[in-house]
Every structure is written in C-alpha cells, then in structure tokens.
Coordinates of C-alpha atoms in Angstrom, one line a residue:
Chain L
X1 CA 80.0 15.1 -4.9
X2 CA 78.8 14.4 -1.4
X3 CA 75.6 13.5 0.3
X4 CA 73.9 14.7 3.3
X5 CA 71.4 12.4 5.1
X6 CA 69.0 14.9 7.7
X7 CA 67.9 12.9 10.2
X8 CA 63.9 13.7 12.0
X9 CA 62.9 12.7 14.8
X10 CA 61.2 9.3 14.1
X11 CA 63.4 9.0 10.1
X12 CA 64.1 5.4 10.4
X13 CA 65.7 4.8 7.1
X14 CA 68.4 7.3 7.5
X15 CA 71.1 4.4 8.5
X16 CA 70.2 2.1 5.6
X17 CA 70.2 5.3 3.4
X18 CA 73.9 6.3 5.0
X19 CA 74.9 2.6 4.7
X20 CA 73.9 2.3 0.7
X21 CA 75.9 5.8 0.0
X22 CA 79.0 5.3 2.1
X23 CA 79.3 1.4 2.2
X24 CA 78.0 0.3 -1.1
X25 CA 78.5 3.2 -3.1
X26 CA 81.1 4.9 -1.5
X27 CA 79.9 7.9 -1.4
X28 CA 81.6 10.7 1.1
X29 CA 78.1 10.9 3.4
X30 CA 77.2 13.6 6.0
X31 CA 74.3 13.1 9.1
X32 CA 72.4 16.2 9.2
X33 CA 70.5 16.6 12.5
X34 CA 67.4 18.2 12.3
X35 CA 67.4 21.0 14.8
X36 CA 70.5 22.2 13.2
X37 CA 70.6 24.3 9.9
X38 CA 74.2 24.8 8.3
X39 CA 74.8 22.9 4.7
X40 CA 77.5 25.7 4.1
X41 CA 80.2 22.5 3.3
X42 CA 77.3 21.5 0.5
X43 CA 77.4 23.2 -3.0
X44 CA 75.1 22.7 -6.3
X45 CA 76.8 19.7 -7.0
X46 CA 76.2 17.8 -4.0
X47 CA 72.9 16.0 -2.7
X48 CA 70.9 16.2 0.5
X49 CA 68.7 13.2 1.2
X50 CA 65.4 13.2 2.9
X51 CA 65.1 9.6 4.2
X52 CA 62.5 7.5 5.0
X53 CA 60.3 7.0 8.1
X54 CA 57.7 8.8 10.4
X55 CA 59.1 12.3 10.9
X56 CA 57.2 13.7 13.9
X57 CA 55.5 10.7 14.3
X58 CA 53.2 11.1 10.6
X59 CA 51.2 13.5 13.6
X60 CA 48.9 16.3 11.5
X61 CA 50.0 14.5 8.3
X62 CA 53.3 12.9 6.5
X63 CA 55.9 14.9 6.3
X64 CA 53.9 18.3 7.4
X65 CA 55.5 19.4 10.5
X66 CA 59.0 18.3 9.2
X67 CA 58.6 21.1 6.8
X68 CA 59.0 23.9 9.4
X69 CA 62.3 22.2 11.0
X70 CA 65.0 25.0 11.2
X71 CA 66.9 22.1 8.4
X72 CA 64.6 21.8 6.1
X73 CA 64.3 25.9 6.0
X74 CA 68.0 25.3 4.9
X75 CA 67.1 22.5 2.8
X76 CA 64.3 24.4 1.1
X77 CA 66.7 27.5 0.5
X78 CA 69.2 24.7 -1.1
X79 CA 67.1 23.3 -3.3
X80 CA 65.9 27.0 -4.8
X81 CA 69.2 28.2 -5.1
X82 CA 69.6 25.0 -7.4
X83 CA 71.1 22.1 -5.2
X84 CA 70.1 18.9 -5.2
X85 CA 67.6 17.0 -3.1
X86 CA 66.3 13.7 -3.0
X87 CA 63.8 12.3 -0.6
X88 CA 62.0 8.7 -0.3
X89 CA 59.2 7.8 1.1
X90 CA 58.6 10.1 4.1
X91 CA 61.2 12.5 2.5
X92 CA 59.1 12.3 -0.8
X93 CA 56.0 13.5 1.6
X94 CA 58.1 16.7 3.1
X95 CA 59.2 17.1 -0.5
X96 CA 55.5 17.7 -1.5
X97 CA 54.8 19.6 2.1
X98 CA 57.2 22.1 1.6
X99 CA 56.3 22.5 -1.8
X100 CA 59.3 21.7 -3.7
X101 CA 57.3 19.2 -5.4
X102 CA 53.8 18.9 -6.4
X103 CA 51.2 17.1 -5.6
X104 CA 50.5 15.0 -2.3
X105 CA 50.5 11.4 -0.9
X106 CA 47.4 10.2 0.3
X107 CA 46.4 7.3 2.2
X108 CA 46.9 3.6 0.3
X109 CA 43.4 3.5 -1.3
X110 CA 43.1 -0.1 0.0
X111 CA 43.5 1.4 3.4
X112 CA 46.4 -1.4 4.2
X113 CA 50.2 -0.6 4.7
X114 CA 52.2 -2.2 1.9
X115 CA 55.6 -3.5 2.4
X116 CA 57.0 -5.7 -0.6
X117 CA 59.0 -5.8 -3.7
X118 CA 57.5 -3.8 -6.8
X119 CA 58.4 -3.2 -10.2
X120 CA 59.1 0.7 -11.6
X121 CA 59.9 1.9 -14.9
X122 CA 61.7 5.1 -15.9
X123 CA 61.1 6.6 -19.6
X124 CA 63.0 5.2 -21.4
X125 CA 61.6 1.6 -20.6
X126 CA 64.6 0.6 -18.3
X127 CA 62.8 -1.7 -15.3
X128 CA 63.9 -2.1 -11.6
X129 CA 63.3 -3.9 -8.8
X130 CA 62.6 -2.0 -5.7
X131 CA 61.0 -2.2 -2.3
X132 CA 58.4 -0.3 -1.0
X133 CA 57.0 0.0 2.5
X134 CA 54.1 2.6 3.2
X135 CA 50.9 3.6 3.9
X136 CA 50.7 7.0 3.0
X137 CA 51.8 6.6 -0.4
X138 CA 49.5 7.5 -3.1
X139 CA 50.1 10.2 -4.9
X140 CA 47.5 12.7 -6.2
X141 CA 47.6 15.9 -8.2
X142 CA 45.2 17.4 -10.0
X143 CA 44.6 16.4 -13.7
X144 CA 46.4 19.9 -15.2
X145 CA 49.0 19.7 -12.8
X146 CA 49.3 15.8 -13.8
X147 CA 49.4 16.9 -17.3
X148 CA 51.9 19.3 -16.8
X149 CA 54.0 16.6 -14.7
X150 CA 53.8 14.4 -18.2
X151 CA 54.5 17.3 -20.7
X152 CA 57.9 18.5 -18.8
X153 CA 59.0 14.8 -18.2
X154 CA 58.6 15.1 -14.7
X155 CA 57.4 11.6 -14.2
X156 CA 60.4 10.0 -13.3
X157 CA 59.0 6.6 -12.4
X158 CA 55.8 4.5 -12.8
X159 CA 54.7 1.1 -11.3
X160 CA 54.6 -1.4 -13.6
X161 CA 54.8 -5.5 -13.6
X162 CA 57.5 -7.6 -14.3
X163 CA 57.6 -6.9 -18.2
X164 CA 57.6 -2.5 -17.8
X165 CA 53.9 -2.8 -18.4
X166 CA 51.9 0.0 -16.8
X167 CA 48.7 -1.7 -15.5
X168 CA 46.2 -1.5 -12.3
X169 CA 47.1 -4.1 -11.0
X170 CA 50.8 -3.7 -10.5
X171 CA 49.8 0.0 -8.9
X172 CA 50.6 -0.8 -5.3
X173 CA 48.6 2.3 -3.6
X174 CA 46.4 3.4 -6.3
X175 CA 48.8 6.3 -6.9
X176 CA 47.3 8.5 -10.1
X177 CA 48.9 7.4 -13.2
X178 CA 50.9 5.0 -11.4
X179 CA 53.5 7.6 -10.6
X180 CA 56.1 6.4 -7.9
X181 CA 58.0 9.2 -8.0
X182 CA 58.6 13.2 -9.9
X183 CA 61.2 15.6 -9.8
X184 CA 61.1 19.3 -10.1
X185 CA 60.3 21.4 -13.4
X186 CA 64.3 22.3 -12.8
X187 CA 65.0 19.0 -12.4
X188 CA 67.3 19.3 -8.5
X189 CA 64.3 18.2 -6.5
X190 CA 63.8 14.3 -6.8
X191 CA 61.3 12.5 -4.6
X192 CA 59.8 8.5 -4.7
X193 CA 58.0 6.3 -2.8
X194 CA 60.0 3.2 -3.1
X195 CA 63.4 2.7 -1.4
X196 CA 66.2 2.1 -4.0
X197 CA 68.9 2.7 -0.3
X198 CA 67.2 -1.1 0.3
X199 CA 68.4 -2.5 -2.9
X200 CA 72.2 -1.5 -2.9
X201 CA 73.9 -4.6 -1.3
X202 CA 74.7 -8.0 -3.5
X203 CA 74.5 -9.7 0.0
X204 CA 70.8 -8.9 0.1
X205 CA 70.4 -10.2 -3.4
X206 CA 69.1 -6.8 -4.9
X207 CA 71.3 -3.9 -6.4
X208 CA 68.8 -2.3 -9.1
X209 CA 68.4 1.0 -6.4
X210 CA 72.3 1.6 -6.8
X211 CA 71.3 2.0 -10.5
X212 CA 68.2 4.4 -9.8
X213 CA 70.5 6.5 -7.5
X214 CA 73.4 6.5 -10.0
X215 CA 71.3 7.8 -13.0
X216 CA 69.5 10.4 -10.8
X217 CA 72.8 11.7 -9.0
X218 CA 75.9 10.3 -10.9
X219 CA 75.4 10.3 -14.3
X220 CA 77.8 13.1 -15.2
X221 CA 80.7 11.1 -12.5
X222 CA 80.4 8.3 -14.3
X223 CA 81.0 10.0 -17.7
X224 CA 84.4 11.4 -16.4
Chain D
X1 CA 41.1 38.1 24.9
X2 CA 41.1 34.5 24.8
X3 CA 38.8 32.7 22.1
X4 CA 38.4 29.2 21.4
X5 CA 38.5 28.6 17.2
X6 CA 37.5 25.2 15.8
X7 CA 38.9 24.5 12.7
X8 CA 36.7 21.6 10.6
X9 CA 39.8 19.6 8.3
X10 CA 38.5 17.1 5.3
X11 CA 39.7 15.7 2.9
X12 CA 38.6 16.9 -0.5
X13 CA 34.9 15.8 -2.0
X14 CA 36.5 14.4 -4.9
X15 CA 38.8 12.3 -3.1
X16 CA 38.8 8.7 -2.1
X17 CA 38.5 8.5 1.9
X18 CA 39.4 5.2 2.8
X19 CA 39.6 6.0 6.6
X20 CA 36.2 6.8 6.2
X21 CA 35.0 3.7 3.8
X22 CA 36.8 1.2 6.2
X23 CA 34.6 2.7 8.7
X24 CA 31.7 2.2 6.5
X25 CA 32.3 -1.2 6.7
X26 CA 32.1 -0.9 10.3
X27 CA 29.1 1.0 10.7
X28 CA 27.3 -1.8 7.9
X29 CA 28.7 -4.7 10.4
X30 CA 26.6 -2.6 13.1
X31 CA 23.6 -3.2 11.4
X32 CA 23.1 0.3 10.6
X33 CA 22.3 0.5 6.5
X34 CA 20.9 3.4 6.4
X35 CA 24.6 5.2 6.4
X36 CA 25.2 5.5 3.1
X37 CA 28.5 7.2 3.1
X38 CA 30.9 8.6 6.0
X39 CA 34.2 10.7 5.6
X40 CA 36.2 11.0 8.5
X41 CA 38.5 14.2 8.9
X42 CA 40.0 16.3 11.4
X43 CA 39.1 19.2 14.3
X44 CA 41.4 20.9 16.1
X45 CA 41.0 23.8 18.8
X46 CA 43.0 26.4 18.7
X47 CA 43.2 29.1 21.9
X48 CA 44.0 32.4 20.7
X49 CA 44.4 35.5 22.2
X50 CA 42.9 38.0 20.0
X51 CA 41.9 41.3 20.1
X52 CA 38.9 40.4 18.2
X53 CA 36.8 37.2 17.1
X54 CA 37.9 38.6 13.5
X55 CA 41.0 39.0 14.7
X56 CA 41.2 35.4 16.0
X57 CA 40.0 33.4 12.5
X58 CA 42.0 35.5 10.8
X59 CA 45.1 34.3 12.6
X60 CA 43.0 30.8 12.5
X61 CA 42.9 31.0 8.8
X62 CA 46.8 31.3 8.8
X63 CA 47.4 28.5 10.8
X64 CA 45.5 26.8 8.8
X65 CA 46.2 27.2 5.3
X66 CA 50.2 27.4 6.5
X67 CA 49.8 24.4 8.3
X68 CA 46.8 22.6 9.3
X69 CA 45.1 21.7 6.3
X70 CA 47.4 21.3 3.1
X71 CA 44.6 22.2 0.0
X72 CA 46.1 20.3 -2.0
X73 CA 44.0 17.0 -0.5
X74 CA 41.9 18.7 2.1
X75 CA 39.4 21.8 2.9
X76 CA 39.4 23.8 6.1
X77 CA 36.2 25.6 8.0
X78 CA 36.7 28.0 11.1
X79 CA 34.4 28.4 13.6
X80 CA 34.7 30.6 16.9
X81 CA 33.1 29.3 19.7
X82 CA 30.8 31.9 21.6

C-alpha cells in the first residue's frame, strides 16, 4: 500500500507525518500539493493523509476553505469511490467540512489551545499514548447523530486517563462523549484529533501512534 | 446591479461560545454587570451583482450555506442593504 500526504497552504505537520510513514514505518510516501488534483497512481488500497496544521490560515473556520481545493475534490471523489483517507487534527476538520465525516470541531470549551500528551482508548480497551496540540478541537454532533456514531462503531477513539477510564477530567477540549476521533459508516474515512505521526520514533521516547496507524491502515499487511 | 448583502453568522443557541464567555469576562472586569450573556459571531459583506435584491440573497443564501456558515455549529441571516 502507499500513502499520499496533500500538503495546504499553512499544513505544518505534513513533514512529521511523511517522516513517521517513510522513515519509521517505511512506508512508500507521496507529497500531494494542493493546487494539483491527480491520485490516478493511488487505488482502494492505498491511503491519502490529510495532515495537521492551519490550512488557509484556520480563516472562515478549520478546515472550510481547504474543502474546495481542486485536491481535496479528488480526495473527496477517492474517498466515495471507496479509498482510504485519514486526516489529524486540521485534516480531521476538512474531513468533517467536506462532509465525509460527521459532526464538527468547535472551539476548546476552556477557550485555551492545548498542546500535551493525552491518553485515548479504542473499543476494545487497548490504551495509547498520544499528543495532541489544538484549539479547535472539540467535537460536536448532534445527540441522534452521536447515537448513531455509537450504534455503527464509529467511535474509533475516546480520551481517557492513564487506566482507559473515560472521565471529564481526562477530556482535553470538552469534546462530546470524549470522542477523539470517528471514521465513516463504510469505514475508509478516518479522522482524530491527536497526532499518532508525533509518536512513531523510539528516539523521541513514544511509538504508541505507529500502533494506531498500523491497526487503522495495516492490519490486513501485517496478517500476510 | 450591484447590491451589498450582509450575512449575520452565529454559532448555534445551544452551543457553548467561549469566544463570547471569555469576553464576558471582559466586559464583568469593565464594571459593566448588567451584561448577562454575549455571543460573538461573524458578518461578512458580500457585493453582488444581481439582477434583483431576490436575486442577490438568493445567491447570498448559496454562499452561505455552501460555505460561509456550516449548520452543523452555526445559523446564518441575510440582509440586503438599501
């Protein structure tokens, strides 16, 4: 499989997020420039990554005018025809922009811009150790579509503490339900608030987001 | 013709503002209690050339629910100016 990293003007995690796939996961990695649109080289199997950062400058709101960049009208096509596509962060907010996921990221609701080390949990109680940085990053749906999210085990991570327990106070942005991050009801559309491409390096003393990207993208290479 | 269309962005009534309760805070350090509550949101002109004022918050309304506002967090108003 390969990966495609579309770089906005103002992404500024798309070298860390090339740097975790090619360097520490060696993983065959594409730049995509945003003004261009041609993933022809890409099929279902492969991933394109929306990366982190202030697309557009965050102008109007996260992620809003990235939408309508002549990529992501490719990237959008991909992702219904089935491909995948995974954004953090700011790529998480074109995600929900464009649609392809629900929902919407709101401002941190204690106004502050949050940049630490949090704890997230998947389903089946597995817990990691990411970063996140934002301040635009709490999400908010509406209770049926929330519901919905929960039925179809769309929820694909929480914030919890230390232990995998779900509480307040280990919700960094007062995101609803403590969801860090959703896919799609097909399950090719993957977005999260927290950066697993910043925890992918055993020289920075943190590889639990090589795991998070390995079960989302690689689980079927690793069975082979 | 040319009209000039304001379009009124904010966020949902149901939704914590905390641009607009930080500026609370503000506005209580000013001494000024009776605010009781402020939400802070968005307007934005648009100049559009229109056959008709209909014409022009129609196109308005496009803009808006295609791009301006995103109802998913926010509500939009249109108003032409005379």
């Amino acid at each position: 499989m390969k990966f495609g990293v579309v770089v906005f003007p103002g992404s500024n995690c798309d070298r860390d997020m090339y740097d975790a796939l090619a360097c520490d996961m060696q993983q065959d990695v594409t730049m995509l420039w945003h003004k261009e649109k041609d993933l022809s080289k890409f099929s279902k199997e492969d991933c394109i990554v929306l990366p982190g950062g202030f697309s557009y400058g965050d102008y109007l709101r996260c992620g809003a005018i990235a939408r309508f960049s002549p990529m992501m009208q490719s990237v959008i096509d991909f992702a219904n025809d089935g491909g995948k596509v995974f954004g953090v962060c700011n790529g998480f907010q074109i995600l929900c922009e464009s649609h392809l996921l629900p929902g919407a990221l709101l401002r941190n609701a204690h106004q502050q811009f949050v940049s630490k080390n949090i704890f997230i949990t998947d389903d089946t109680n597995n817990v990691f150790k990411i970063p996140i940085a934002h301040g635009e990053g709490r999400f908010f749906a509406d209770e049926n579509t929330l519901d919905e999210l929960a039925a179809n085990g769309q929820i694909l991570y929480k914030y919890c503490d230390e232990k995998g327990r779900i509480t307040d106070a280990s919700n960094p942005n007062g995101a609803m339900r403590n969801i860090a991050g959703v896919c799609n009801v097909n399950r090719n559309v993957f977005g999260m608030m927290p950066h697993p491409e910043r925890a992918t390096s055993k020289g920075l003393g943190n590889i639990d987001g090589r795991i998070i990207i390995q079960n989302l993208f690689m689980a079927e290479q690793l069975m082979k | 013709m040319n009209y000039s269309v304001e379009i009124k962005v904010m966020p949902l009534k149901e939704l914590l503002d905390p641009q607009g309760k930080a500026v609370m805070g503000g506005l209580q350090n000013l001494g000024l209690e009776n605010v009781e509550d402020v939400r802070v949101g968005k307007n934005i002109t648009l100049q559009i050339n229109a056959a008709s004022a209909e014409e022009a918050i129609e196109l308005a309304t496009i803009a808006s629910k295609k791009l301006l506002a995103n109802p998913v967090m926010e509500y939009f108003e249109v108003f032409v100016n005379k």
